[in-house]
Structure formats: structure tokens, C-alpha cells
């Protein structure tokens, strides 16, 4: 317990209880219409629930239309990104290419004088990321993806992969345009530094870094407690139009 002294001089005793608290926001599914499922993926970082995502996609399999909400998803682990795309897309689907310094060095060594442009390197190398079998059938219906300026990194790669491979419509506002893969290194005195290690080019050979994804349907309004989510409504209209 703690004692709190008010301005009046009165002392009040407050009993505190220690409990576990989690900042993880689980993925969710909602059904704005009987044939339309909306799956919200908050992050691909720590807290991404692989089992939960698979369960939600099993439930969404009965829908004709799927809306994947990646708004304000700042990205995270490539392994979680590939898990999600492997549940949604067919096995061995080409997602794109990460361009590391090693790949760029191989490119310039084999093609002397060539400019190590990320797009040119992606077209040259055969080391593309591809989905892998998760024991789930890919989603059979039409897909739309919600994005905004908070959609970055892995969520931008996911949106681009769904757009390029199954024709998913992007709905909302432009993405962040920040997809450089990075890692951490420890520094003295408990500090650490995060630095980029590779660039990314989509399967359609588009470099997203510095070139944000542009929505097919722009929606600026935000949802309110009393009104339907305008981005979800626009996505459904686009899917059924």
C-alpha cells in the first residue's frame, strides 16, 4: 500500500496489487459482412502470433473476400512476414529479393563495370524469397490490403507481395517507404546500434525504399466509434465492384 497526501492535507491509503501486464496486441478477425473477413495484423515483430494467425486464416477461408489491415504496422521479423505470406499465398510464390553487400559484390565481380543498382541486381540474382508450405491452402478469394504512413518495412513487403501476386488492391494512404533490413550490434556501456544490412526489391522489380506504396483507393478519413471504418468500407466496395 502507499499513502497519498492531498493538497488539503488529507492522507489517503491506496492498496496496490501486482499483476502481469502484456503490451502484446493479438491479431483479430471481424466480419463486417457475411462474406467478408477483416484480419488485423498489428506487427511482424515480437508479439506476432503464428498459431493465432493460422487459426484466423482457417476461419477466414470460408469468406469470399479478405481485407488485411496493415495500418500502422511498423514491420518486424522477416521470418514472421514469410510465415504470414506462406499462410495466405501459394507455396513457392516469389516475394522479392533482399540485396546485401555480399550479393552486390558478387554482381560487380561477375559483371565488371556494371553499376550495382538494386533493381539490376535483383534481376540478375536467382536468390529470391519464396513462400514455403505451411500445410494450409492459400486464400481462394479476392484480397484488399489497408495501408497508411505507419505501414513500414515488413508490412510494406507483405502489401506489395499480395498486390503483385494475387492482384490485391491497396486501400488507404501511402506507406512509409522504409524497407531496409537492419540488425543490432552491442556497444560499450550497455548501448547498442541498429544499422541497415540489405535493401529490398519486389518480385515486380520495384525498390520500395524511398518509394512508398501508393494506394489504388485513397481513403483519408479515420474510423470513429459511431461510424463504420471508411477504409474497410472502401476496401469492400473495391473488392465487390
PDB file of C-alpha atoms in Angstrom:
ATOM      1  CA  UNK A   1       0.000   0.000   0.000  1.00  0.00           C
ATOM      2  CA  UNK A   2       1.014   3.614  -0.496  1.00  0.00           C
ATOM      3  CA  UNK A   3      -0.103   6.808   1.168  1.00  0.00           C
ATOM      4  CA  UNK A   4      -1.074   9.832  -0.906  1.00  0.00           C
ATOM      5  CA  UNK A   5      -1.209  13.260   0.656  1.00  0.00           C
ATOM      6  CA  UNK A   6      -3.687  15.624  -0.931  1.00  0.00           C
ATOM      7  CA  UNK A   7      -3.360  19.407  -1.099  1.00  0.00           C
ATOM      8  CA  UNK A   8      -5.878  19.654   1.713  1.00  0.00           C
ATOM      9  CA  UNK A   9      -3.522  17.712   3.961  1.00  0.00           C
ATOM     10  CA  UNK A  10      -5.719  14.631   3.964  1.00  0.00           C
ATOM     11  CA  UNK A  11      -3.766  11.377   3.675  1.00  0.00           C
ATOM     12  CA  UNK A  12      -5.316   8.577   1.668  1.00  0.00           C
ATOM     13  CA  UNK A  13      -4.109   4.969   1.651  1.00  0.00           C
ATOM     14  CA  UNK A  14      -4.248   3.132  -1.670  1.00  0.00           C
ATOM     15  CA  UNK A  15      -3.846  -0.616  -1.930  1.00  0.00           C
ATOM     16  CA  UNK A  16      -1.827  -1.794  -4.952  1.00  0.00           C
ATOM     17  CA  UNK A  17      -1.904  -5.271  -6.441  1.00  0.00           C
ATOM     18  CA  UNK A  18       0.941  -6.658  -8.524  1.00  0.00           C
ATOM     19  CA  UNK A  19      -0.258  -8.310 -11.721  1.00  0.00           C
ATOM     20  CA  UNK A  20       1.291  -9.373 -15.004  1.00  0.00           C
ATOM     21  CA  UNK A  21       0.664  -6.969 -17.868  1.00  0.00           C
ATOM     22  CA  UNK A  22       1.252  -7.609 -21.550  1.00  0.00           C
ATOM     23  CA  UNK A  23       1.658  -4.986 -24.250  1.00  0.00           C
ATOM     24  CA  UNK A  24       1.030  -7.585 -26.967  1.00  0.00           C
ATOM     25  CA  UNK A  25      -1.991  -6.851 -29.139  1.00  0.00           C
ATOM     26  CA  UNK A  26      -3.188 -10.074 -30.708  1.00  0.00           C
ATOM     27  CA  UNK A  27      -4.270 -10.403 -34.304  1.00  0.00           C
ATOM     28  CA  UNK A  28      -8.038 -10.233 -34.724  1.00  0.00           C
ATOM     29  CA  UNK A  29     -10.715 -11.139 -37.231  1.00  0.00           C
ATOM     30  CA  UNK A  30     -14.023  -9.382 -37.810  1.00  0.00           C
ATOM     31  CA  UNK A  31     -16.891  -9.877 -40.231  1.00  0.00           C
ATOM     32  CA  UNK A  32     -18.314  -6.537 -41.433  1.00  0.00           C
ATOM     33  CA  UNK A  33     -20.350  -8.501 -43.963  1.00  0.00           C
ATOM     34  CA  UNK A  34     -21.245 -12.224 -44.045  1.00  0.00           C
ATOM     35  CA  UNK A  35     -18.909 -12.939 -46.971  1.00  0.00           C
ATOM     36  CA  UNK A  36     -16.083 -10.582 -45.961  1.00  0.00           C
ATOM     37  CA  UNK A  37     -13.405 -11.123 -43.285  1.00  0.00           C
ATOM     38  CA  UNK A  38     -11.056  -8.437 -41.968  1.00  0.00           C
ATOM     39  CA  UNK A  39      -7.825  -9.644 -40.376  1.00  0.00           C
ATOM     40  CA  UNK A  40      -5.834  -7.126 -38.395  1.00  0.00           C
ATOM     41  CA  UNK A  41      -2.051  -7.748 -38.183  1.00  0.00           C
ATOM     42  CA  UNK A  42      -0.599  -5.257 -35.705  1.00  0.00           C
ATOM     43  CA  UNK A  43       3.070  -6.185 -36.065  1.00  0.00           C
ATOM     44  CA  UNK A  44       5.504  -8.682 -37.508  1.00  0.00           C
ATOM     45  CA  UNK A  45       7.820  -8.103 -34.557  1.00  0.00           C
ATOM     46  CA  UNK A  46       7.696  -9.663 -31.079  1.00  0.00           C
ATOM     47  CA  UNK A  47       4.066 -10.400 -30.294  1.00  0.00           C
ATOM     48  CA  UNK A  48       3.196 -11.766 -33.725  1.00  0.00           C
ATOM     49  CA  UNK A  49       1.240 -14.942 -33.009  1.00  0.00           C
ATOM     50  CA  UNK A  50       1.872 -17.647 -35.582  1.00  0.00           C
ATOM     51  CA  UNK A  51      -0.683 -20.100 -34.209  1.00  0.00           C
ATOM     52  CA  UNK A  52      -3.276 -17.343 -33.853  1.00  0.00           C
ATOM     53  CA  UNK A  53      -2.705 -16.161 -37.434  1.00  0.00           C
ATOM     54  CA  UNK A  54      -3.128 -19.692 -38.758  1.00  0.00           C
ATOM     55  CA  UNK A  55      -6.342 -20.136 -36.771  1.00  0.00           C
ATOM     56  CA  UNK A  56      -7.719 -16.831 -38.058  1.00  0.00           C
ATOM     57  CA  UNK A  57      -6.873 -17.708 -41.657  1.00  0.00           C
ATOM     58  CA  UNK A  58      -8.604 -21.079 -41.219  1.00  0.00           C
ATOM     59  CA  UNK A  59     -11.685 -19.155 -40.126  1.00  0.00           C
ATOM     60  CA  UNK A  60     -11.346 -16.651 -42.976  1.00  0.00           C
ATOM     61  CA  UNK A  61     -11.132 -19.459 -45.542  1.00  0.00           C
ATOM     62  CA  UNK A  62     -14.932 -19.511 -45.797  1.00  0.00           C
ATOM     63  CA  UNK A  63     -15.009 -15.856 -46.891  1.00  0.00           C
ATOM     64  CA  UNK A  64     -15.197 -14.693 -50.489  1.00  0.00           C
ATOM     65  CA  UNK A  65     -13.321 -11.510 -49.690  1.00  0.00           C
ATOM     66  CA  UNK A  66     -10.425 -10.808 -47.319  1.00  0.00           C
ATOM     67  CA  UNK A  67      -9.255  -7.431 -46.057  1.00  0.00           C
ATOM     68  CA  UNK A  68      -5.776  -7.476 -44.485  1.00  0.00           C
ATOM     69  CA  UNK A  69      -5.360  -4.491 -42.180  1.00  0.00           C
ATOM     70  CA  UNK A  70      -1.685  -3.472 -42.003  1.00  0.00           C
ATOM     71  CA  UNK A  71      -2.253   0.134 -40.974  1.00  0.00           C
ATOM     72  CA  UNK A  72       0.379   1.388 -38.521  1.00  0.00           C
ATOM     73  CA  UNK A  73       2.156  -1.967 -38.697  1.00  0.00           C
ATOM     74  CA  UNK A  74       5.791  -0.887 -38.482  1.00  0.00           C
ATOM     75  CA  UNK A  75       7.167  -4.244 -39.620  1.00  0.00           C
ATOM     76  CA  UNK A  76       9.403  -6.632 -37.738  1.00  0.00           C
ATOM     77  CA  UNK A  77      10.886 -10.065 -38.362  1.00  0.00           C
ATOM     78  CA  UNK A  78      11.312 -11.374 -41.892  1.00  0.00           C
ATOM     79  CA  UNK A  79      10.548 -14.861 -40.536  1.00  0.00           C
ATOM     80  CA  UNK A  80       7.138 -13.680 -39.273  1.00  0.00           C
ATOM     81  CA  UNK A  81       6.488 -11.885 -42.553  1.00  0.00           C
ATOM     82  CA  UNK A  82       7.225 -15.043 -44.527  1.00  0.00           C
ATOM     83  CA  UNK A  83       5.045 -17.089 -42.183  1.00  0.00           C
ATOM     84  CA  UNK A  84       2.054 -14.826 -42.852  1.00  0.00           C
ATOM     85  CA  UNK A  85       2.558 -14.763 -46.617  1.00  0.00           C
ATOM     86  CA  UNK A  86       3.065 -18.551 -46.655  1.00  0.00           C
ATOM     87  CA  UNK A  87      -0.337 -18.996 -44.996  1.00  0.00           C
ATOM     88  CA  UNK A  88      -2.087 -16.669 -47.461  1.00  0.00           C
ATOM     89  CA  UNK A  89      -0.276 -17.304 -50.765  1.00  0.00           C
ATOM     90  CA  UNK A  90       0.532 -20.490 -52.718  1.00  0.00           C
ATOM     91  CA  UNK A  91       3.728 -22.368 -51.962  1.00  0.00           C
ATOM     92  CA  UNK A  92       6.877 -21.096 -53.743  1.00  0.00           C
ATOM     93  CA  UNK A  93       5.385 -17.692 -54.542  1.00  0.00           C
ATOM     94  CA  UNK A  94       8.101 -15.159 -55.404  1.00  0.00           C
ATOM     95  CA  UNK A  95       8.061 -12.355 -52.813  1.00  0.00           C
ATOM     96  CA  UNK A  96      11.097 -10.366 -53.891  1.00  0.00           C
ATOM     97  CA  UNK A  97      14.812 -10.050 -53.256  1.00  0.00           C
ATOM     98  CA  UNK A  98      16.945  -8.743 -50.409  1.00  0.00           C
ATOM     99  CA  UNK A  99      20.120  -7.165 -51.743  1.00  0.00           C
ATOM    100  CA  UNK A 100      23.033  -7.490 -49.322  1.00  0.00           C
ATOM    101  CA  UNK A 101      26.570  -6.177 -49.702  1.00  0.00           C
ATOM    102  CA  UNK A 102      27.705  -9.732 -50.471  1.00  0.00           C
ATOM    103  CA  UNK A 103      25.196 -10.038 -53.317  1.00  0.00           C
ATOM    104  CA  UNK A 104      26.225  -6.625 -54.666  1.00  0.00           C
ATOM    105  CA  UNK A 105      29.911  -7.638 -54.524  1.00  0.00           C
ATOM    106  CA  UNK A 106      29.159 -10.850 -56.442  1.00  0.00           C
ATOM    107  CA  UNK A 107      27.285  -8.812 -59.047  1.00  0.00           C
ATOM    108  CA  UNK A 108      30.145  -6.363 -59.634  1.00  0.00           C
ATOM    109  CA  UNK A 109      32.713  -9.188 -59.633  1.00  0.00           C
ATOM    110  CA  UNK A 110      30.857 -11.130 -62.339  1.00  0.00           C
ATOM    111  CA  UNK A 111      29.883  -8.023 -64.322  1.00  0.00           C
ATOM    112  CA  UNK A 112      32.890  -5.675 -64.214  1.00  0.00           C
ATOM    113  CA  UNK A 113      31.909  -2.079 -64.796  1.00  0.00           C
ATOM    114  CA  UNK A 114      28.237  -2.679 -64.034  1.00  0.00           C
ATOM    115  CA  UNK A 115      26.592  -0.175 -61.704  1.00  0.00           C
ATOM    116  CA  UNK A 116      25.354  -2.012 -58.575  1.00  0.00           C
ATOM    117  CA  UNK A 117      21.783  -0.757 -58.822  1.00  0.00           C
ATOM    118  CA  UNK A 118      19.443  -2.751 -56.517  1.00  0.00           C
ATOM    119  CA  UNK A 119      16.874  -3.360 -59.261  1.00  0.00           C
ATOM    120  CA  UNK A 120      19.513  -4.554 -61.724  1.00  0.00           C
ATOM    121  CA  UNK A 121      20.972  -6.864 -59.072  1.00  0.00           C
ATOM    122  CA  UNK A 122      17.518  -8.290 -58.283  1.00  0.00           C
ATOM    123  CA  UNK A 123      17.007  -9.110 -61.960  1.00  0.00           C
ATOM    124  CA  UNK A 124      20.439 -10.739 -62.105  1.00  0.00           C
ATOM    125  CA  UNK A 125      20.377 -12.914 -58.985  1.00  0.00           C
ATOM    126  CA  UNK A 126      18.357 -16.091 -58.553  1.00  0.00           C
ATOM    127  CA  UNK A 127      18.244 -15.738 -54.758  1.00  0.00           C
ATOM    128  CA  UNK A 128      14.646 -14.618 -54.417  1.00  0.00           C
ATOM    129  CA  UNK A 129      12.495 -15.044 -51.313  1.00  0.00           C
ATOM    130  CA  UNK A 130       9.682 -17.530 -51.820  1.00  0.00           C
ATOM    131  CA  UNK A 131       6.840 -18.707 -49.637  1.00  0.00           C
ATOM    132  CA  UNK A 132       7.036 -22.179 -48.150  1.00  0.00           C
ATOM    133  CA  UNK A 133       4.454 -24.830 -47.369  1.00  0.00           C
ATOM    134  CA  UNK A 134       2.603 -24.382 -44.068  1.00  0.00           C
ATOM    135  CA  UNK A 135       0.023 -27.115 -44.607  1.00  0.00           C
ATOM    136  CA  UNK A 136      -2.659 -24.515 -45.378  1.00  0.00           C
ATOM    137  CA  UNK A 137      -4.454 -23.899 -48.638  1.00  0.00           C
ATOM    138  CA  UNK A 138      -3.888 -20.357 -49.952  1.00  0.00           C
ATOM    139  CA  UNK A 139      -6.800 -17.958 -49.635  1.00  0.00           C
ATOM    140  CA  UNK A 140      -9.050 -18.567 -52.643  1.00  0.00           C
ATOM    141  CA  UNK A 141     -10.986 -15.290 -52.716  1.00  0.00           C
ATOM    142  CA  UNK A 142     -10.162 -11.686 -53.522  1.00  0.00           C
ATOM    143  CA  UNK A 143      -7.930  -9.645 -51.222  1.00  0.00           C
ATOM    144  CA  UNK A 144      -7.522  -5.979 -50.325  1.00  0.00           C
ATOM    145  CA  UNK A 145      -4.842  -4.508 -48.055  1.00  0.00           C
ATOM    146  CA  UNK A 146      -5.198  -1.447 -45.809  1.00  0.00           C
ATOM    147  CA  UNK A 147      -2.075   0.720 -45.520  1.00  0.00           C
ATOM    148  CA  UNK A 148      -1.110   4.133 -44.180  1.00  0.00           C
ATOM    149  CA  UNK A 149       2.055   6.109 -43.442  1.00  0.00           C
ATOM    150  CA  UNK A 150       2.663   3.929 -40.416  1.00  0.00           C
ATOM    151  CA  UNK A 151       2.850   0.813 -42.609  1.00  0.00           C
ATOM    152  CA  UNK A 152       6.562   0.174 -42.956  1.00  0.00           C
ATOM    153  CA  UNK A 153       9.222  -2.436 -43.610  1.00  0.00           C
ATOM    154  CA  UNK A 154       7.790  -5.974 -43.461  1.00  0.00           C
ATOM    155  CA  UNK A 155       4.210  -4.736 -43.775  1.00  0.00           C
ATOM    156  CA  UNK A 156       5.110  -2.896 -46.987  1.00  0.00           C
ATOM    157  CA  UNK A 157       6.706  -6.064 -48.351  1.00  0.00           C
ATOM    158  CA  UNK A 158       3.552  -8.008 -47.447  1.00  0.00           C
ATOM    159  CA  UNK A 159       1.303  -5.451 -49.150  1.00  0.00           C
ATOM    160  CA  UNK A 160       3.455  -5.421 -52.290  1.00  0.00           C
ATOM    161  CA  UNK A 161       3.587  -9.230 -52.409  1.00  0.00           C
ATOM    162  CA  UNK A 162      -0.201  -9.513 -52.173  1.00  0.00           C
ATOM    163  CA  UNK A 163      -0.645  -6.809 -54.790  1.00  0.00           C
ATOM    164  CA  UNK A 164       1.855  -8.283 -57.245  1.00  0.00           C
ATOM    165  CA  UNK A 165       0.903 -11.955 -56.905  1.00  0.00           C
ATOM    166  CA  UNK A 166      -2.880 -12.000 -56.413  1.00  0.00           C
ATOM    167  CA  UNK A 167      -3.884  -8.520 -57.554  1.00  0.00           C
ATOM    168  CA  UNK A 168      -4.761  -7.242 -54.077  1.00  0.00           C
ATOM    169  CA  UNK A 169      -6.000  -3.670 -54.023  1.00  0.00           C
ATOM    170  CA  UNK A 170      -4.182  -1.272 -51.682  1.00  0.00           C
ATOM    171  CA  UNK A 171      -6.554   0.994 -49.782  1.00  0.00           C
ATOM    172  CA  UNK A 172      -5.794   3.966 -47.526  1.00  0.00           C
ATOM    173  CA  UNK A 173      -2.826   6.340 -47.768  1.00  0.00           C
ATOM    174  CA  UNK A 174       0.740   5.875 -48.938  1.00  0.00           C
ATOM    175  CA  UNK A 175       3.093   3.690 -46.926  1.00  0.00           C
ATOM    176  CA  UNK A 176       6.323   4.747 -45.221  1.00  0.00           C
ATOM    177  CA  UNK A 177       8.740   3.709 -47.970  1.00  0.00           C
ATOM    178  CA  UNK A 178      11.221   2.263 -45.464  1.00  0.00           C
ATOM    179  CA  UNK A 179      12.213  -1.365 -46.042  1.00  0.00           C
ATOM    180  CA  UNK A 180      15.953  -1.591 -45.393  1.00  0.00           C
ATOM    181  CA  UNK A 181      16.577  -4.749 -43.370  1.00  0.00           C
ATOM    182  CA  UNK A 182      18.619  -3.980 -40.260  1.00  0.00           C
ATOM    183  CA  UNK A 183      20.342  -5.630 -37.339  1.00  0.00           C
ATOM    184  CA  UNK A 184      21.680  -4.635 -33.923  1.00  0.00           C
ATOM    185  CA  UNK A 185      25.219  -4.631 -32.555  1.00  0.00           C
ATOM    186  CA  UNK A 186      26.213  -4.143 -28.977  1.00  0.00           C
ATOM    187  CA  UNK A 187      28.281  -1.147 -27.925  1.00  0.00           C
ATOM    188  CA  UNK A 188      30.200  -0.498 -24.685  1.00  0.00           C
ATOM    189  CA  UNK A 189      28.376   0.519 -21.502  1.00  0.00           C
ATOM    190  CA  UNK A 190      25.164  -1.297 -22.408  1.00  0.00           C
ATOM    191  CA  UNK A 191      24.412   0.662 -25.589  1.00  0.00           C
ATOM    192  CA  UNK A 192      23.546  -0.835 -28.959  1.00  0.00           C
ATOM    193  CA  UNK A 193      23.316   0.430 -32.520  1.00  0.00           C
ATOM    194  CA  UNK A 194      20.853  -0.518 -35.229  1.00  0.00           C
ATOM    195  CA  UNK A 195      22.120  -0.331 -38.796  1.00  0.00           C
ATOM    196  CA  UNK A 196      20.870  -1.442 -42.247  1.00  0.00           C
ATOM    197  CA  UNK A 197      22.359  -4.530 -43.881  1.00  0.00           C
ATOM    198  CA  UNK A 198      20.321  -5.014 -47.051  1.00  0.00           C
ATOM    199  CA  UNK A 199      17.924  -3.369 -49.472  1.00  0.00           C
ATOM    200  CA  UNK A 200      14.753  -4.923 -50.915  1.00  0.00           C
ATOM    201  CA  UNK A 201      13.267  -5.161 -54.412  1.00  0.00           C
ATOM    202  CA  UNK A 202       9.810  -6.614 -55.084  1.00  0.00           C
ATOM    203  CA  UNK A 203       9.066  -9.536 -57.405  1.00  0.00           C
ATOM    204  CA  UNK A 204       7.983  -6.934 -59.988  1.00  0.00           C
ATOM    205  CA  UNK A 205      11.391  -5.271 -59.587  1.00  0.00           C
ATOM    206  CA  UNK A 206      10.344  -2.172 -57.701  1.00  0.00           C
ATOM    207  CA  UNK A 207      12.549  -0.703 -54.957  1.00  0.00           C
ATOM    208  CA  UNK A 208      10.279   0.379 -52.090  1.00  0.00           C
ATOM    209  CA  UNK A 209      12.937   2.188 -50.018  1.00  0.00           C
ATOM    210  CA  UNK A 210      12.289   5.871 -50.660  1.00  0.00           C
ATOM    211  CA  UNK A 211       9.383   4.948 -52.948  1.00  0.00           C
ATOM    212  CA  UNK A 212       6.289   4.410 -50.760  1.00  0.00           C
ATOM    213  CA  UNK A 213       3.487   2.162 -51.934  1.00  0.00           C
ATOM    214  CA  UNK A 214       0.647   4.230 -53.357  1.00  0.00           C
ATOM    215  CA  UNK A 215      -2.946   3.154 -52.669  1.00  0.00           C
ATOM    216  CA  UNK A 216      -5.218   2.109 -55.502  1.00  0.00           C
ATOM    217  CA  UNK A 217      -8.060   3.639 -53.491  1.00  0.00           C
ATOM    218  CA  UNK A 218      -7.145   6.627 -51.328  1.00  0.00           C
ATOM    219  CA  UNK A 219      -9.013   6.959 -48.034  1.00  0.00           C
ATOM    220  CA  UNK A 220      -8.015   9.714 -45.630  1.00  0.00           C
ATOM    221  CA  UNK A 221     -10.775   9.573 -43.021  1.00  0.00           C
ATOM    222  CA  UNK A 222     -10.289   7.725 -39.743  1.00  0.00           C
ATOM    223  CA  UNK A 223     -12.774   5.378 -38.075  1.00  0.00           C
ATOM    224  CA  UNK A 224     -14.928   6.707 -35.253  1.00  0.00           C
ATOM    225  CA  UNK A 225     -16.773   4.741 -32.561  1.00  0.00           C
ATOM    226  CA  UNK A 226     -20.171   5.583 -34.049  1.00  0.00           C
ATOM    227  CA  UNK A 227     -19.406   5.128 -37.755  1.00  0.00           C
ATOM    228  CA  UNK A 228     -18.067   2.290 -39.918  1.00  0.00           C
ATOM    229  CA  UNK A 229     -14.359   2.299 -40.725  1.00  0.00           C
ATOM    230  CA  UNK A 230     -14.164   4.264 -44.028  1.00  0.00           C
ATOM    231  CA  UNK A 231     -11.095   2.329 -45.225  1.00  0.00           C
ATOM    232  CA  UNK A 232     -12.775  -1.024 -44.630  1.00  0.00           C
ATOM    233  CA  UNK A 233     -15.913   0.215 -46.383  1.00  0.00           C
ATOM    234  CA  UNK A 234     -13.842   1.418 -49.362  1.00  0.00           C
ATOM    235  CA  UNK A 235     -11.969  -1.886 -49.487  1.00  0.00           C
ATOM    236  CA  UNK A 236     -15.193  -3.879 -49.558  1.00  0.00           C
ATOM    237  CA  UNK A 237     -16.595  -1.635 -52.277  1.00  0.00           C
ATOM    238  CA  UNK A 238     -13.416  -2.114 -54.312  1.00  0.00           C
ATOM    239  CA  UNK A 239     -13.481  -5.897 -53.867  1.00  0.00           C
ATOM    240  CA  UNK A 240     -17.114  -6.197 -54.888  1.00  0.00           C
ATOM    241  CA  UNK A 241     -17.116  -3.509 -57.551  1.00  0.00           C
TER     242      UNK A 241
END
